[in-house]
XYZ file of C-alpha atoms in Angstrom:
286
model
C -21.528 -15.088 -22.579
C -23.404 -12.082 -20.744
C -22.335 -8.712 -20.639
C -23.296 -7.666 -16.957
C -24.321 -3.974 -15.932
C -21.715 -1.693 -13.893
C -23.756 -2.771 -10.458
C -24.111 -5.815 -11.183
C -20.330 -6.692 -11.761
C -19.308 -4.113 -8.878
C -21.337 -6.163 -6.170
C -19.869 -9.384 -7.554
C -16.225 -8.165 -7.189
C -17.377 -6.983 -3.259
C -18.553 -10.463 -2.592
C -15.601 -11.811 -3.718
C -13.784 -9.490 -1.445
C -15.541 -10.343 1.773
C -15.229 -14.466 0.628
C -11.366 -13.476 0.527
C -11.497 -11.782 3.618
C -13.449 -14.314 5.510
C -10.496 -16.595 4.331
C -8.023 -14.834 5.343
C -9.578 -14.397 8.775
C -9.905 -18.967 8.889
C -6.258 -19.041 7.636
C -5.357 -16.630 10.610
C -7.474 -18.400 13.454
C -6.995 -22.296 12.350
C -3.815 -23.407 10.314
C -0.965 -21.307 11.943
C -1.213 -24.176 15.141
C -1.642 -26.794 13.143
C 1.523 -26.080 10.921
C 3.650 -25.186 14.342
C 4.317 -21.780 13.493
C 4.662 -19.172 15.979
C 2.569 -15.917 15.226
C 4.286 -12.728 16.924
C 1.379 -11.395 19.303
C -0.096 -7.854 18.650
C -0.949 -5.180 20.848
C -4.068 -2.763 21.079
C -3.413 0.501 20.273
C -5.494 3.953 19.640
C -5.631 6.499 16.914
C -4.053 8.601 19.012
C -0.603 6.728 18.837
C -0.696 7.266 15.070
C 0.560 11.080 16.314
C 3.441 9.643 17.884
C 4.326 7.375 15.103
C 4.223 10.470 12.516
C 6.802 12.559 14.971
C 8.704 9.561 15.252
C 8.545 9.024 11.210
C 9.301 13.248 11.116
C 12.437 12.749 13.421
C 14.009 10.128 10.945
C 13.465 11.635 8.678
C 15.025 15.052 10.197
C 17.794 13.023 10.916
C 18.641 11.699 7.350
C 16.864 14.094 5.859
C 19.561 14.448 2.642
C 19.649 10.738 2.286
C 16.090 10.071 2.230
C 15.718 12.493 -0.322
C 18.377 11.525 -2.192
C 17.052 7.907 -2.519
C 13.548 9.122 -2.650
C 13.975 11.143 -5.749
C 13.109 8.443 -7.716
C 9.637 7.895 -6.824
C 8.608 11.272 -8.366
C 10.791 9.889 -11.404
C 9.077 6.998 -11.873
C 5.751 8.413 -11.458
C 6.717 11.585 -14.062
C 7.847 8.905 -16.338
C 4.925 6.571 -15.791
C 2.424 9.442 -16.542
C 4.170 10.380 -19.427
C 4.025 6.700 -20.893
C 0.563 6.460 -20.643
C -0.274 9.901 -22.384
C 1.943 9.116 -25.132
C 0.267 5.683 -25.896
C -3.370 6.191 -25.688
C -3.752 5.233 -22.032
C -4.898 8.117 -20.523
C -7.821 5.831 -18.547
C -5.418 4.483 -16.636
C -3.890 7.330 -15.457
C -5.527 7.805 -12.416
C -5.374 3.956 -11.284
C -1.475 3.724 -11.911
C -0.833 7.029 -10.053
C -3.777 5.793 -6.893
C -2.360 2.326 -7.243
C 0.985 3.415 -6.495
C 0.028 3.248 -2.595
C -0.215 -0.636 -3.323
C 3.255 -1.739 -3.657
C 4.239 1.596 -0.974
C 4.759 -0.912 1.439
C 7.367 -2.814 -0.670
C 8.938 0.153 -2.433
C 9.537 1.473 1.267
C 11.452 -1.366 2.421
C 14.630 0.752 2.408
C 13.594 3.495 4.980
C 12.269 0.544 7.467
C 16.010 -0.339 7.308
C 17.399 2.929 7.907
C 14.876 3.345 11.070
C 15.829 -0.277 12.427
C 19.638 0.740 12.330
C 18.933 4.185 13.797
C 16.744 2.370 16.578
C 19.846 0.512 17.476
C 22.006 2.833 17.942
C 24.103 2.503 14.608
C 25.204 5.037 12.273
C 23.558 5.762 9.242
C 23.441 6.814 5.429
C 21.553 6.428 2.392
C 23.136 3.578 1.233
C 22.291 1.901 4.184
C 18.962 1.388 2.947
C 19.805 -1.249 0.019
C 20.927 -3.267 3.956
C 17.301 -4.746 2.583
C 19.155 -6.581 0.188
C 21.733 -8.563 2.844
C 18.364 -9.414 5.330
C 18.362 -13.015 6.095
C 14.943 -12.853 4.697
C 14.985 -10.806 1.731
C 13.596 -14.015 -0.161
C 10.597 -13.042 1.794
C 10.775 -9.404 1.126
C 11.027 -9.767 -2.187
C 8.266 -12.751 -2.674
C 5.338 -10.618 -0.894
C 6.516 -7.756 -2.578
C 5.836 -9.908 -6.069
C 2.236 -10.266 -4.365
C 1.832 -6.595 -4.066
C 2.762 -6.239 -7.744
C 0.249 -8.838 -8.534
C -2.716 -6.795 -7.158
C -1.448 -4.155 -8.520
C -1.559 -5.586 -11.671
C -4.686 -6.958 -11.265
C -6.258 -3.346 -10.436
C -5.352 -2.054 -13.535
C -6.722 -4.768 -14.990
C -9.852 -3.847 -12.972
C -9.854 -0.123 -13.923
C -9.400 -0.928 -16.865
C -12.547 -3.103 -17.123
C -14.809 -0.362 -14.977
C -13.685 2.175 -17.930
C -14.900 -0.477 -20.725
C -18.396 -0.766 -18.916
C -18.990 2.439 -18.217
C -17.696 4.873 -21.208
C -17.368 1.758 -23.666
C -14.255 0.344 -25.335
C -13.367 3.414 -27.137
C -10.328 5.817 -25.647
C -10.615 9.436 -25.325
C -9.696 11.527 -28.115
C -7.439 13.761 -25.560
C -7.540 14.860 -22.393
C -10.040 17.634 -21.715
C -12.302 15.037 -23.485
C -11.788 12.743 -21.001
C -11.671 15.201 -18.315
C -14.989 16.734 -19.095
C -16.701 13.305 -20.274
C -15.724 12.214 -16.515
C -16.847 14.976 -14.711
C -20.241 15.768 -16.610
C -22.246 13.191 -17.823
C -23.621 9.906 -16.219
C -21.187 7.099 -17.291
C -18.925 9.336 -16.273
C -19.720 9.450 -12.778
C -20.415 6.207 -12.397
C -16.315 5.228 -13.351
C -16.021 7.860 -10.650
C -18.142 6.112 -7.866
C -17.718 2.264 -8.795
C -13.726 2.888 -9.570
C -13.338 4.435 -6.267
C -15.491 1.889 -4.303
C -13.077 -1.017 -6.123
C -9.727 0.680 -5.418
C -11.006 0.988 -1.826
C -11.697 -3.099 -1.657
C -8.025 -3.756 -3.433
C -6.565 -0.927 -0.743
C -7.998 -2.017 2.610
C -6.900 -5.672 1.115
C -3.343 -4.782 0.779
C -3.398 -2.347 4.165
C -4.861 -5.607 5.726
C -1.450 -7.609 4.632
C 1.054 -5.381 4.049
C 0.597 -3.127 7.274
C 3.243 -4.541 9.552
C 4.336 -7.523 7.431
C 7.898 -5.845 5.739
C 9.495 -4.459 8.761
C 8.338 -7.606 10.408
C 10.521 -9.820 7.907
C 13.085 -7.082 8.466
C 13.087 -7.422 11.761
C 12.998 -11.767 12.377
C 13.571 -14.173 10.157
C 10.195 -15.686 9.992
C 8.271 -16.627 6.594
C 5.832 -14.616 4.219
C 2.892 -16.177 6.393
C 3.906 -15.380 9.387
C 4.534 -11.822 8.303
C 1.332 -12.369 6.516
C -0.909 -13.310 9.878
C 0.481 -10.921 11.857
C -0.227 -7.943 9.691
C -4.238 -9.665 9.373
C -4.000 -9.993 13.339
C -2.974 -6.576 14.005
C -5.461 -5.123 11.504
C -8.575 -7.089 13.185
C -6.819 -6.005 16.461
C -7.336 -2.611 15.792
C -9.771 -1.960 13.409
C -9.983 1.784 13.714
C -6.789 2.819 13.805
C -5.271 1.225 10.799
C -7.770 2.173 8.034
C -7.262 5.673 10.046
C -3.882 4.748 9.382
C -4.351 3.461 5.821
C -6.536 7.618 5.273
C -3.162 8.532 6.650
C -1.569 7.178 3.774
C -3.609 7.458 1.007
C -4.253 11.795 2.044
C -0.121 11.923 2.269
C 0.237 10.919 -1.270
C -2.586 12.761 -2.299
C -0.801 15.919 -1.215
C 2.903 14.595 -2.428
C 1.344 13.944 -5.801
C 0.058 16.979 -6.480
C 2.660 18.969 -7.401
C 4.112 17.156 -10.454
C 4.799 14.413 -7.849
C 7.646 16.657 -6.130
C 6.033 16.183 -2.547
C 6.571 12.500 -2.496
C 10.333 13.628 -1.963
C 9.161 14.609 1.860
C 6.280 12.206 2.365
C 7.136 9.079 1.119
C 10.204 9.257 3.831
C 8.089 10.245 6.399
C 5.080 7.697 5.781
C 8.153 4.705 5.573
C 9.897 5.525 9.005
C 6.590 6.101 10.520
C 5.934 2.777 9.220
C 8.308 1.488 11.040
C 7.241 2.803 14.491
C 4.110 1.426 14.159
C 5.320 -2.056 13.484
C 6.758 -0.963 17.209
C 3.958 -0.704 18.434
C 1.652 -2.887 17.263
C 3.709 -5.945 17.155
C 5.101 -7.209 20.526
């Protein structure tokens, strides 16, 4: 067994990621017709449409502010518990991957918010308990299945992040938070950790964005399988690469802002992004 340097390993990861993207593209363009599956049509949108999506997201948040804040308190609380557990068990190198990796499972975690927006769109009265209407959805099994896929990707990301740490800063864990921060920002291996980690993390984020941008709302809105939902989402990403990437940066930026004040900002950021994702689905999927 040979030990590769971080650059070689990173290029290998990038190559494998692009191979996976090509496989997904092939699966979209060919097997759907062969299997007799009907893939919903997608529309072209522009970056300007994202402004309307966010306005509608804020509108839903304003209409049910108390209800969604009550529900979304779980996000910062869970994040703080994860952070405390990480620091308390000598897993400091995984703190940032855990926090940043939340975006990978965010589409699944926000399913209840999609349901609230769906009900409001239909003119129904909505309370916080309606977020749990997801559990009564005919597509519940498919939603859980796709959610488990995202959880699996999240776990793979953590393993990869730990591997990057070991290849750059060595197998030893940092002695303290201050020592870790100093090493990361003042040494060559530390900056290698940042550059490689952010680059590989970006590939994970793009992959998840492609398969889940509109798949969960589609599963709630129509009784379709995971394969149809994922293919539709990938198609939406391919047809609208610039708006979808812009949306990904908006989500990432919102989560960063929400995480800065001890994750408390997620109480507002998560519901707004969740509701806005439903309206993004409405604009993209015909």
